[in-house]
């Protein structure tokens, strides 16, 4: 096999209360990467979109992830990569993680599956460091493992794949850009013990709810007392979207990753659709361009596309 095409899901990092440790892969939107193995070293990158992303491997999130992978591969090979992005950079839907994760999964398949999924997360974290200045893995991990994942520790990497009951995910992406680096910069560096306790309760509640298929517990645990109060200020209409979505039957939800996208979870498809209506109505009234998705959890993460 000399070339391969993969489909890479968008991801919702944090899942409200689990800042930097929880993440979920969704079916839509998704990116695609075509990767060709070459016998001469070097990485060439082509984009089929208008996002003006760098094509120099050292400046490209997928490029630096492949460089990290090749550093641990004994033979002098190279790659030609074509990236088709539908996950808009700066959307809060794991756009940089999708490029990084897709590239290393595709490369591993071309090289005969020699690396573990944990290795691939490690390589792809170089892309996140390039994009946001920090090696966080809460987008990359669900992208590679599928479903919901918990990162118990990042150094050393300790990943816990989690099951989740069937759920629908409604996403609204107001067309404003929030840079992850900026959204991290504004966070409080110190927190109060009482807030930490509340957050721990919610994280434990959310993980238990996912494993026990307890929708009510999932809903109650989708609460963030640390990050959301600070970041939501960057997202026009956030409080109203959240309030009205819950009234429409959402289990709960919040900022997707570092925003500006907002996601809501629901048990029924009809509820997810009704939430999409609410979101459209609110952003329509505010005169802010937006995009919505009604989707579900991606159980497999990055997958091979058969041509
Ligand atoms: N956990 C990261 C953050 C995800 O919230 O900054 C960035 O997509």
Short mmCIF file of C-alpha atoms and ligand atoms in Angstrom, two decimals:
data_model
loop_
_atom_site.label_atom_id
_atom_site.label_comp_id
_atom_site.label_asym_id
_atom_site.label_seq_id
_atom_site.Cartn_x
_atom_site.Cartn_y
_atom_site.Cartn_z
CA UNK A 1 0.00 0.00 0.00
CA UNK A 2 1.53 3.31 -1.05
CA UNK A 3 -1.27 5.76 -0.53
CA UNK A 4 -4.31 6.03 1.69
CA UNK A 5 -7.23 8.38 2.33
CA UNK A 6 -8.63 8.92 5.83
CA UNK A 7 -11.66 10.69 7.22
CA UNK A 8 -11.08 12.56 10.47
CA UNK A 9 -13.83 13.61 12.87
CA UNK A 10 -14.24 16.97 14.57
CA UNK A 11 -13.93 16.81 18.34
CA UNK A 12 -15.50 18.53 21.33
CA UNK A 13 -12.74 19.04 23.87
CA UNK A 14 -13.33 19.57 27.61
CA UNK A 15 -16.94 18.34 27.49
CA UNK A 16 -17.78 21.31 29.73
CA UNK A 17 -16.24 20.33 33.08
CA UNK A 18 -13.17 18.35 31.97
CA UNK A 19 -10.78 21.09 30.88
CA UNK A 20 -7.85 19.51 29.02
CA UNK A 21 -8.78 15.96 30.11
CA UNK A 22 -12.08 14.99 28.42
CA UNK A 23 -13.00 14.97 24.74
CA UNK A 24 -15.53 13.46 22.35
CA UNK A 25 -15.36 12.71 18.62
CA UNK A 26 -18.38 13.58 16.45
CA UNK A 27 -19.41 12.37 12.99
CA UNK A 28 -19.76 15.79 11.44
CA UNK A 29 -17.96 18.00 10.41
CA UNK A 30 -14.90 16.03 9.29
CA UNK A 31 -11.67 16.51 7.35
CA UNK A 32 -9.98 14.23 4.84
CA UNK A 33 -6.30 13.53 4.27
CA UNK A 34 -4.72 11.65 1.40
CA UNK A 35 -1.22 10.48 2.18
CA UNK A 36 1.33 8.92 -0.17
CA UNK A 37 4.47 7.18 1.03
CA UNK A 38 7.60 8.06 -0.94
CA UNK A 39 11.05 6.48 -0.85
CA UNK A 40 12.85 9.80 -0.64
CA UNK A 41 12.74 11.74 2.60
CA UNK A 42 10.85 15.02 2.98
CA UNK A 43 7.20 15.99 3.44
CA UNK A 44 5.19 17.93 0.87
CA UNK A 45 1.80 19.39 1.80
CA UNK A 46 -1.09 20.53 -0.38
CA UNK A 47 -4.36 22.08 0.80
CA UNK A 48 -7.57 21.95 -1.22
CA UNK A 49 -9.28 24.72 0.81
CA UNK A 50 -8.96 28.50 1.13
CA UNK A 51 -7.79 28.66 4.74
CA UNK A 52 -4.26 29.67 3.74
CA UNK A 53 -2.64 27.22 6.14
CA UNK A 54 1.15 26.84 5.90
CA UNK A 55 2.48 24.20 3.51
CA UNK A 56 5.98 24.08 4.94
CA UNK A 57 6.15 20.91 7.07
CA UNK A 58 7.85 22.61 10.03
CA UNK A 59 5.09 25.22 10.21
CA UNK A 60 2.14 22.90 9.58
CA UNK A 61 0.43 20.99 12.43
CA UNK A 62 0.16 17.80 10.35
CA UNK A 63 3.71 18.32 9.09
CA UNK A 64 5.33 18.57 12.54
CA UNK A 65 3.36 15.53 13.70
CA UNK A 66 4.71 13.49 10.76
CA UNK A 67 8.23 14.78 11.48
CA UNK A 68 7.88 13.51 15.08
CA UNK A 69 6.70 10.12 13.79
CA UNK A 70 9.54 9.84 11.28
CA UNK A 71 12.09 10.58 14.01
CA UNK A 72 11.10 7.24 15.54
CA UNK A 73 11.06 5.33 12.24
CA UNK A 74 14.29 3.72 11.18
CA UNK A 75 14.08 4.05 7.36
CA UNK A 76 14.48 7.21 5.25
CA UNK A 77 11.00 7.68 3.79
CA UNK A 78 8.87 10.73 3.05
CA UNK A 79 5.22 11.67 2.48
CA UNK A 80 3.10 13.63 0.03
CA UNK A 81 0.00 14.86 1.82
CA UNK A 82 -3.21 16.48 0.53
CA UNK A 83 -5.45 17.95 3.24
CA UNK A 84 -9.11 18.77 2.68
CA UNK A 85 -10.47 20.73 5.61
CA UNK A 86 -14.13 21.15 6.47
CA UNK A 87 -13.44 21.81 10.15
CA UNK A 88 -12.73 25.50 10.17
CA UNK A 89 -9.56 26.59 12.00
CA UNK A 90 -10.41 28.53 15.14
CA UNK A 91 -13.89 26.99 15.43
CA UNK A 92 -13.32 25.12 18.70
CA UNK A 93 -14.03 21.84 16.92
CA UNK A 94 -10.51 20.44 16.95
CA UNK A 95 -9.42 21.59 13.52
CA UNK A 96 -5.67 21.47 14.22
CA UNK A 97 -6.02 18.16 16.07
CA UNK A 98 -7.86 16.66 13.08
CA UNK A 99 -4.98 17.51 10.74
CA UNK A 100 -2.36 16.23 13.17
CA UNK A 101 -4.23 13.05 14.14
CA UNK A 102 -5.30 12.22 10.57
CA UNK A 103 -1.75 12.55 9.30
CA UNK A 104 -0.17 10.22 11.87
CA UNK A 105 -2.95 7.60 11.66
CA UNK A 106 -2.63 7.52 7.86
CA UNK A 107 1.18 7.34 8.08
CA UNK A 108 1.04 4.49 10.57
CA UNK A 109 -1.25 2.49 8.28
CA UNK A 110 1.13 3.05 5.35
CA UNK A 111 4.10 1.94 7.47
CA UNK A 112 2.38 -1.32 8.50
CA UNK A 113 0.81 -0.32 11.83
CA UNK A 114 4.03 -0.26 13.81
CA UNK A 115 3.04 2.42 16.30
CA UNK A 116 0.45 2.17 19.10
CA UNK A 117 -2.44 4.62 19.41
CA UNK A 118 -0.65 6.18 22.40
CA UNK A 119 2.43 6.73 20.21
CA UNK A 120 0.22 8.43 17.61
CA UNK A 121 -1.25 10.75 20.25
CA UNK A 122 2.29 11.60 21.36
CA UNK A 123 3.33 12.48 17.78
CA UNK A 124 0.19 14.50 17.09
CA UNK A 125 0.60 16.55 20.27
CA UNK A 126 3.45 18.33 18.48
CA UNK A 127 0.81 19.78 16.17
CA UNK A 128 -1.19 21.08 19.14
CA UNK A 129 1.92 22.66 20.58
CA UNK A 130 2.53 24.44 17.28
CA UNK A 131 -1.11 25.60 17.11
CA UNK A 132 -1.68 26.73 20.69
CA UNK A 133 1.67 26.70 22.44
CA UNK A 134 0.69 23.78 24.70
CA UNK A 135 0.84 20.00 24.23
CA UNK A 136 -2.77 19.23 25.17
CA UNK A 137 -4.35 16.03 23.87
CA UNK A 138 -8.06 16.30 24.61
CA UNK A 139 -8.93 16.77 20.91
CA UNK A 140 -6.32 14.41 19.46
CA UNK A 141 -7.15 11.47 21.71
CA UNK A 142 -10.87 11.07 20.88
CA UNK A 143 -9.95 11.70 17.24
CA UNK A 144 -7.63 8.68 17.28
CA UNK A 145 -9.49 6.44 19.78
CA UNK A 146 -13.08 7.44 18.88
CA UNK A 147 -16.02 8.00 21.29
CA UNK A 148 -15.17 9.80 24.55
CA UNK A 149 -11.72 9.75 26.12
CA UNK A 150 -10.23 10.75 29.44
CA UNK A 151 -6.60 11.78 29.73
CA UNK A 152 -5.75 10.86 33.29
CA UNK A 153 -2.22 12.12 32.84
CA UNK A 154 -0.42 13.76 29.97
CA UNK A 155 3.20 13.27 31.17
CA UNK A 156 3.39 10.30 31.20
CA UNK A 157 0.49 9.76 28.84
CA UNK A 158 -2.31 7.74 30.45
CA UNK A 159 -5.41 7.49 28.26
CA UNK A 160 -8.73 6.00 29.38
CA UNK A 161 -11.19 5.32 26.52
CA UNK A 162 -14.76 5.71 27.80
CA UNK A 163 -18.01 4.27 26.53
CA UNK A 164 -21.03 6.55 26.16
CA UNK A 165 -24.73 5.92 25.60
CA UNK A 166 -26.24 6.93 22.24
CA UNK A 167 -26.56 10.71 22.15
CA UNK A 168 -27.19 13.40 19.60
CA UNK A 169 -24.93 16.42 19.43
CA UNK A 170 -26.11 19.81 18.21
CA UNK A 171 -23.39 22.31 17.43
CA UNK A 172 -23.57 25.96 16.52
CA UNK A 173 -20.49 27.69 15.19
CA UNK A 174 -20.91 31.47 15.24
CA UNK A 175 -18.56 32.69 12.51
CA UNK A 176 -16.18 34.58 14.74
CA UNK A 177 -12.67 33.39 15.47
CA UNK A 178 -11.42 32.65 18.97
CA UNK A 179 -7.75 31.70 19.06
CA UNK A 180 -7.06 28.85 21.49
CA UNK A 181 -3.91 30.64 22.66
CA UNK A 182 -5.98 33.77 23.53
CA UNK A 183 -8.73 31.70 25.17
CA UNK A 184 -6.09 30.04 27.35
CA UNK A 185 -4.33 33.30 28.15
CA UNK A 186 -7.39 34.83 29.81
CA UNK A 187 -7.96 31.95 32.25
CA UNK A 188 -7.46 32.42 35.96
CA UNK A 189 -4.19 30.89 37.13
CA UNK A 190 -5.46 30.20 40.63
CA UNK A 191 -8.78 28.76 41.73
CA UNK A 192 -10.60 28.41 45.02
CA UNK A 193 -10.80 25.05 46.73
CA UNK A 194 -14.61 25.19 46.87
CA UNK A 195 -14.73 25.64 43.08
CA UNK A 196 -12.25 22.83 42.54
CA UNK A 197 -14.43 20.54 44.67
CA UNK A 198 -17.50 21.38 42.61
CA UNK A 199 -15.56 20.73 39.40
CA UNK A 200 -14.23 17.36 40.66
CA UNK A 201 -17.78 16.35 41.53
CA UNK A 202 -18.95 17.21 38.03
CA UNK A 203 -16.11 15.40 36.27
CA UNK A 204 -16.64 12.27 38.35
CA UNK A 205 -20.40 12.57 37.79
CA UNK A 206 -20.00 12.95 34.03
CA UNK A 207 -17.65 9.97 33.71
CA UNK A 208 -19.96 7.83 35.88
CA UNK A 209 -23.00 8.97 33.91
CA UNK A 210 -21.33 8.04 30.61
CA UNK A 211 -20.32 4.59 31.87
CA UNK A 212 -23.70 3.89 33.50
CA UNK A 213 -25.75 5.26 30.56
CA UNK A 214 -27.38 7.60 33.09
CA UNK A 215 -28.63 10.53 30.98
CA UNK A 216 -29.87 12.55 33.97
CA UNK A 217 -26.51 12.29 35.72
CA UNK A 218 -24.74 13.29 32.48
CA UNK A 219 -27.01 16.32 32.24
CA UNK A 220 -26.50 17.39 35.87
CA UNK A 221 -22.73 17.03 35.53
CA UNK A 222 -22.40 19.23 32.44
CA UNK A 223 -21.48 22.22 34.58
CA UNK A 224 -18.25 24.20 34.57
CA UNK A 225 -17.51 26.66 37.35
CA UNK A 226 -13.90 27.34 36.35
CA UNK A 227 -13.49 27.98 32.64
CA UNK A 228 -16.93 28.76 31.20
CA UNK A 229 -17.58 31.88 33.32
CA UNK A 230 -14.38 33.43 31.88
CA UNK A 231 -14.49 32.19 28.29
CA UNK A 232 -18.20 32.61 27.64
CA UNK A 233 -17.64 36.37 27.57
CA UNK A 234 -15.88 35.88 24.21
CA UNK A 235 -18.99 34.24 22.69
CA UNK A 236 -21.94 36.52 21.90
CA UNK A 237 -25.26 34.96 22.88
CA UNK A 238 -23.70 32.13 24.89
CA UNK A 239 -25.95 32.36 27.98
CA UNK A 240 -29.10 32.66 25.90
CA UNK A 241 -28.17 29.69 23.68
CA UNK A 242 -27.53 27.56 26.72
CA UNK A 243 -30.72 28.59 28.50
CA UNK A 244 -32.97 28.17 25.46
CA UNK A 245 -31.35 24.85 24.46
CA UNK A 246 -32.04 23.44 27.90
CA UNK A 247 -35.63 24.66 27.70
CA UNK A 248 -35.84 22.82 24.35
CA UNK A 249 -34.82 19.59 26.12
CA UNK A 250 -31.00 19.47 25.94
CA UNK A 251 -29.33 17.33 28.60
CA UNK A 252 -26.76 20.10 28.81
CA UNK A 253 -23.75 21.45 27.01
CA UNK A 254 -21.42 24.39 26.79
CA UNK A 255 -18.39 25.72 24.96
CA UNK A 256 -16.79 23.27 22.54
CA UNK A 257 -13.05 23.31 23.23
CA UNK A 258 -11.90 26.88 23.47
CA UNK A 259 -14.91 28.12 21.46
CA UNK A 260 -16.61 29.89 19.82
CA UNK A 261 -18.65 26.77 18.91
CA UNK A 262 -21.27 25.71 21.43
CA UNK A 263 -22.47 22.09 21.70
CA UNK A 264 -25.52 20.55 23.31
CA UNK A 265 -26.20 16.87 24.02
CA UNK A 266 -29.62 15.27 23.75
CA UNK A 267 -31.19 11.88 24.01
CA UNK A 268 -33.56 12.14 21.05
CA UNK A 269 -33.00 13.21 17.44
CA UNK A 270 -36.11 15.42 17.55
CA UNK A 271 -34.72 17.32 20.54
CA UNK A 272 -31.38 17.80 18.78
CA UNK A 273 -33.25 19.25 15.78
CA UNK A 274 -35.33 21.54 18.00
CA UNK A 275 -32.11 22.82 19.60
CA UNK A 276 -30.71 23.56 16.15
CA UNK A 277 -33.82 25.68 15.50
CA UNK A 278 -33.30 27.59 18.73
CA UNK A 279 -29.63 28.24 17.91
CA UNK A 280 -30.44 29.37 14.36
CA UNK A 281 -33.17 31.69 15.59
CA UNK A 282 -30.90 33.31 18.19
CA UNK A 283 -27.93 33.92 15.91
CA UNK A 284 -30.25 34.97 13.08
CA UNK A 285 -31.73 37.62 15.37
CA UNK A 286 -28.28 38.78 16.48
CA UNK A 287 -27.23 39.14 12.85
CA UNK A 288 -24.19 36.91 13.36
CA UNK A 289 -23.30 34.43 10.60
CA UNK A 290 -23.37 30.88 11.94
CA UNK A 291 -23.23 27.25 10.94
CA UNK A 292 -25.02 24.38 12.67
CA UNK A 293 -24.53 20.62 12.78
CA UNK A 294 -26.82 17.94 14.15
CA UNK A 295 -24.68 14.89 14.56
CA UNK A 296 -23.77 11.98 16.83
CA UNK A 297 -20.73 10.56 18.59
CA UNK A 298 -18.08 9.13 16.25
CA UNK A 299 -17.43 5.69 17.71
CA UNK A 300 -14.33 4.89 15.64
CA UNK A 301 -12.48 8.17 15.25
CA UNK A 302 -10.21 8.44 12.19
CA UNK A 303 -11.22 5.85 9.58
CA UNK A 304 -10.04 4.79 6.13
CA UNK A 305 -12.10 6.00 3.18
CA UNK A 306 -12.45 3.50 0.35
CA UNK A 307 -12.16 5.20 -3.01
N1 LIG B 1 -8.61 21.95 26.23
C1 LIG B 1 -8.25 22.92 25.26
C2 LIG B 1 -8.75 24.29 25.72
C3 LIG B 1 -8.89 22.56 23.95
O1 LIG B 1 -9.89 24.37 26.15
O2 LIG B 1 -7.98 25.25 25.66
C4 LIG B 1 -8.59 23.51 22.83
O3 LIG B 1 -9.33 23.11 21.71
#
